[in-house]
Every structure is written in structure tokens, then in C-alpha cells.
Amino acid sequence: MYADPSASSTIYIRAVVDAAGALQLRPDAPSEDAAHSLSPDQLIVTTTAGAVEQGTVTFAARPGDLVRFYATSGSNNFEDAVLLAKVSALGDADIVDGLADVELSQATIVPAPQSAERTQAPVEQNFWFWQGAIAGQGSQRCRLLMSLYARDENTGQPRFAGLFRCDLQLTVQPSLPPEAEPQEQAS
């Protein structure tokens, strides 16, 4: 099946934070100005399109395509949790326009409760992203501000543990170099 070339696409950028490592840096940073910068060994950035190398996310996109950012901890927010508090453009390049937080509801598959066998059931679930529209090609720096919630050892409840940040450079191209394009593989 071929996609409609005129339809807009959505690119996802995920930041996975080593929560334990981040907590050792400087817990309880209360404000964006005090947020500790995460090092490359405390953060993994992935994307559904293109390539990530040394803090630069490179992907092919057209004006109107969407880019969605989200964050999680290494345990997928099961133990400590990471939420993306803000994404902001740095500098005056206008590659991504209209960055805002959005909540989207979509059916997803989960294991069915109380089932003797491992069956699946569809349920509606809310997902949160920071989203913007691609306005043009070129490069733009963005700052991701993330809230970290550590699980309290006594109560088991999550508690705010501080703000952390990372800066990324987004590079939007009309098409990717051949080595960065996804390869179709036969099964």
C-alpha cells in the first residue's frame, strides 16, 4: 500500500531519561532557570523518521507535517516518571511553528484483565505530546524541559523531584541522504 504523497505526515521525537542518573545530579530544581542540563549518557533521543546523532535530529519533512515530542523514563514511567513540561524554540529560526502541548485520545491494545490466557482488549487512552507544524527547511535549536517524578520509598507515590533540560538541533531536509533513509527489508 502506498501513502498519499499530498497527505501530511507525523514525526515523533522521544527523549528517554535515565531517571536514577538524573536524580544524582541536582534534585529538586524548582524552576526552568535552575533546571539541570542532561548529558548524553543520561538521555537517549529517538525518532520515527530520519536519524539522531550527537544531539541533532535530522529528518525529511514538508511544510504542514507535524512533529510531536514526548519524554519518558527508562522504565516507561513505571518506577520514576518523566513528563515533557515544555518545548521551546531557541534562536530566531522558524522551522517548527506553533509549538503547544496537546492531549489526544486513541484506542490502544492492552492485556485483557482477569483473563486465563494472554488476550488483548482495545481501550481508549490519553496521550500527551508537544506538537508543532513544520514551516520550512533548515535547522533550529529546541529546548526540552522535563519534569521528573521520583517514587517515594515510604508511600510509593510519585513526588516532584525537579526539572531537567536538553537542547536538540532539528534539521529538516526535503529528502534524507541515502544512508539515513529507512530501508525496506524482506521477511
Tab-separated table of C-alpha atoms in Angstrom:
chain	number	residue	atom	x	y	z
A	1	MET	CA	0.000	0.000	0.000
A	2	TYR	CA	1.340	3.442	-0.909
A	3	ALA	CA	0.785	6.583	1.145
A	4	ASP	CA	-0.830	9.618	-0.408
A	5	PRO	CA	2.136	11.913	-1.237
A	6	SER	CA	-0.001	15.015	-0.600
A	7	ALA	CA	-1.025	13.887	2.907
A	8	SER	CA	0.907	15.334	5.825
A	9	SER	CA	2.950	13.005	7.978
A	10	THR	CA	3.724	12.955	11.695
A	11	ILE	CA	7.250	12.588	13.071
A	12	TYR	CA	7.731	11.546	16.701
A	13	ILE	CA	10.773	12.514	18.766
A	14	ARG	CA	11.171	10.690	22.075
A	15	ALA	CA	13.503	11.584	24.941
A	16	VAL	CA	14.233	8.666	27.293
A	17	VAL	CA	15.775	9.851	30.564
A	18	ASP	CA	17.940	7.823	32.950
A	19	ALA	CA	15.928	8.924	36.000
A	20	ALA	CA	18.330	7.460	38.580
A	21	GLY	CA	21.292	9.201	36.947
A	22	ALA	CA	19.406	12.490	36.663
A	23	LEU	CA	18.410	12.394	40.342
A	24	GLN	CA	22.081	12.169	41.340
A	25	LEU	CA	22.853	15.450	39.555
A	26	ARG	CA	20.804	18.014	41.387
A	27	PRO	CA	17.404	17.016	42.669
A	28	ASP	CA	14.620	19.477	43.358
A	29	ALA	CA	15.454	22.052	40.652
A	30	PRO	CA	12.302	24.161	41.118
A	31	SER	CA	12.343	26.362	38.016
A	32	GLU	CA	13.273	26.370	34.337
A	33	ASP	CA	16.261	28.619	35.092
A	34	ALA	CA	17.571	26.109	37.678
A	35	ALA	CA	16.899	23.034	35.511
A	36	HIS	CA	19.955	20.821	35.212
A	37	SER	CA	21.190	20.025	31.708
A	38	LEU	CA	21.213	16.304	30.964
A	39	SER	CA	24.369	14.817	29.484
A	40	PRO	CA	24.320	12.377	26.546
A	41	ASP	CA	24.817	9.418	28.914
A	42	GLN	CA	21.637	10.361	30.846
A	43	LEU	CA	19.418	10.749	27.795
A	44	ILE	CA	18.587	8.800	24.654
A	45	VAL	CA	16.743	10.584	21.849
A	46	THR	CA	14.971	8.566	19.165
A	47	THR	CA	12.793	9.473	16.210
A	48	THR	CA	10.345	7.624	13.977
A	49	ALA	CA	11.878	9.234	10.893
A	50	GLY	CA	15.413	10.179	9.988
A	51	ALA	CA	18.459	9.923	12.211
A	52	VAL	CA	19.751	11.145	15.582
A	53	GLU	CA	23.430	11.874	16.101
A	54	GLN	CA	25.126	13.915	18.843
A	55	GLY	CA	22.089	15.998	19.761
A	56	THR	CA	20.964	16.589	16.172
A	57	VAL	CA	17.726	15.104	14.863
A	58	THR	CA	17.684	15.083	11.050
A	59	PHE	CA	14.574	14.170	9.094
A	60	ALA	CA	12.812	14.839	5.814
A	61	ALA	CA	9.586	16.810	6.060
A	62	ARG	CA	7.359	19.157	4.133
A	63	PRO	CA	5.597	22.297	5.343
A	64	GLY	CA	2.498	21.244	7.282
A	65	ASP	CA	3.938	17.946	8.516
A	66	LEU	CA	3.613	17.539	12.276
A	67	VAL	CA	6.412	16.916	14.741
A	68	ARG	CA	5.482	15.541	18.177
A	69	PHE	CA	7.829	15.434	21.158
A	70	TYR	CA	7.388	13.293	24.261
A	71	ALA	CA	9.505	12.058	27.158
A	72	THR	CA	9.601	9.004	29.389
A	73	SER	CA	11.846	7.332	31.911
A	74	GLY	CA	13.825	4.181	31.187
A	75	SER	CA	11.112	2.150	32.976
A	76	ASN	CA	8.448	3.676	30.707
A	77	ASN	CA	7.282	5.789	33.696
A	78	PHE	CA	6.558	2.673	35.803
A	79	GLU	CA	9.087	3.460	38.566
A	80	ASP	CA	10.171	7.089	38.228
A	81	ALA	CA	8.270	9.193	35.717
A	82	VAL	CA	9.360	11.864	33.246
A	83	LEU	CA	6.923	14.231	31.576
A	84	LEU	CA	7.698	16.828	28.951
A	85	ALA	CA	6.846	20.155	30.612
A	86	LYS	CA	7.740	22.446	27.711
A	87	VAL	CA	9.366	22.564	24.282
A	88	SER	CA	10.621	25.930	23.127
A	89	ALA	CA	12.443	27.128	20.050
A	90	LEU	CA	15.821	28.760	20.652
A	91	GLY	CA	17.038	31.493	18.334
A	92	ASP	CA	15.022	33.080	15.582
A	93	ALA	CA	14.743	30.262	13.023
A	94	ASP	CA	11.146	29.361	12.187
A	95	ILE	CA	11.422	25.706	11.203
A	96	VAL	CA	8.760	24.439	13.656
A	97	ASP	CA	5.728	26.659	14.135
A	98	GLY	CA	3.050	26.722	16.833
A	99	LEU	CA	4.645	24.516	19.494
A	100	ALA	CA	1.967	23.655	22.062
A	101	ASP	CA	1.021	20.824	24.374
A	102	VAL	CA	-1.772	18.599	23.083
A	103	GLU	CA	-3.727	15.696	24.530
A	104	LEU	CA	-5.015	13.096	22.094
A	105	SER	CA	-7.248	10.118	22.802
A	106	GLN	CA	-6.798	6.967	20.768
A	107	ALA	CA	-7.721	3.296	21.010
A	108	THR	CA	-4.782	1.138	22.046
A	109	ILE	CA	-4.325	-2.535	22.871
A	110	VAL	CA	-3.748	-3.760	26.434
A	111	PRO	CA	-3.816	-7.215	28.040
A	112	ALA	CA	-7.383	-8.150	28.954
A	113	PRO	CA	-7.972	-8.129	32.722
A	114	GLN	CA	-8.871	-11.314	34.552
A	115	SER	CA	-8.089	-13.467	31.537
A	116	ALA	CA	-6.786	-17.006	31.901
A	117	GLU	CA	-4.954	-16.600	28.599
A	118	ARG	CA	-2.931	-13.661	27.353
A	119	THR	CA	-5.627	-11.961	25.272
A	120	GLN	CA	-5.807	-8.330	24.226
A	121	ALA	CA	-8.535	-5.752	24.502
A	122	PRO	CA	-8.825	-2.323	22.902
A	123	VAL	CA	-9.244	0.624	25.302
A	124	GLU	CA	-9.301	4.391	24.869
A	125	GLN	CA	-6.174	6.028	26.266
A	126	ASN	CA	-4.989	9.630	26.506
A	127	PHE	CA	-1.567	10.543	25.113
A	128	TRP	CA	0.264	13.864	25.689
A	129	PHE	CA	2.702	15.497	23.283
A	130	TRP	CA	4.266	18.824	22.484
A	131	GLN	CA	3.374	19.387	18.860
A	132	GLY	CA	4.276	21.837	16.133
A	133	ALA	CA	3.964	22.088	12.368
A	134	ILE	CA	6.924	22.129	10.022
A	135	ALA	CA	7.104	25.611	8.496
A	136	GLY	CA	10.196	25.189	6.340
A	137	GLN	CA	13.565	23.546	5.863
A	138	GLY	CA	16.817	24.252	7.626
A	139	SER	CA	18.000	23.943	11.229
A	140	GLN	CA	16.532	25.123	14.503
A	141	ARG	CA	17.601	24.553	18.104
A	142	CYS	CA	14.925	23.457	20.573
A	143	ARG	CA	14.973	23.086	24.354
A	144	LEU	CA	13.099	20.235	26.007
A	145	LEU	CA	12.194	20.912	29.639
A	146	MET	CA	11.291	17.734	31.525
A	147	SER	CA	9.673	17.215	34.934
A	148	LEU	CA	10.990	14.244	36.896
A	149	TYR	CA	8.820	12.478	39.458
A	150	ALA	CA	10.576	10.043	41.812
A	151	ARG	CA	8.661	7.351	43.638
A	152	ASP	CA	8.616	7.975	47.394
A	153	GLU	CA	10.204	4.982	49.140
A	154	ASN	CA	7.775	5.156	52.087
A	155	THR	CA	4.432	5.782	50.391
A	156	GLY	CA	5.115	4.538	46.862
A	157	GLN	CA	3.557	7.720	45.488
A	158	PRO	CA	5.279	9.846	42.834
A	159	ARG	CA	6.660	13.191	44.042
A	160	PHE	CA	8.083	16.068	42.043
A	161	ALA	CA	11.884	15.713	42.050
A	162	GLY	CA	12.978	18.533	39.758
A	163	LEU	CA	13.269	19.948	36.263
A	164	PHE	CA	15.848	18.840	33.706
A	165	ARG	CA	16.554	20.073	30.206
A	166	CYS	CA	18.255	19.117	26.993
A	167	ASP	CA	18.873	21.093	23.835
A	168	LEU	CA	18.420	19.494	20.429
A	169	GLN	CA	19.076	20.728	16.952
A	170	LEU	CA	16.377	19.846	14.452
A	171	THR	CA	17.469	19.708	10.830
A	172	VAL	CA	14.645	19.455	8.312
A	173	GLN	CA	15.567	18.450	4.778
A	174	PRO	CA	13.485	17.918	1.631
A	175	SER	CA	14.840	14.333	1.499
A	176	LEU	CA	17.273	12.324	3.588
A	177	PRO	CA	20.704	11.207	2.432
A	178	PRO	CA	20.572	7.522	1.316
A	179	GLU	CA	22.377	6.250	4.458
A	180	ALA	CA	19.737	7.838	6.759
A	181	GLU	CA	16.622	6.722	4.863
A	182	PRO	CA	14.735	3.769	6.327
A	183	GLN	CA	15.404	0.563	4.404
A	184	GLU	CA	12.613	-1.820	3.463
A	185	GLN	CA	13.525	-5.369	4.368
A	186	ALA	CA	12.035	-8.570	3.066
A	187	SER	CA	10.759	-11.032	5.634
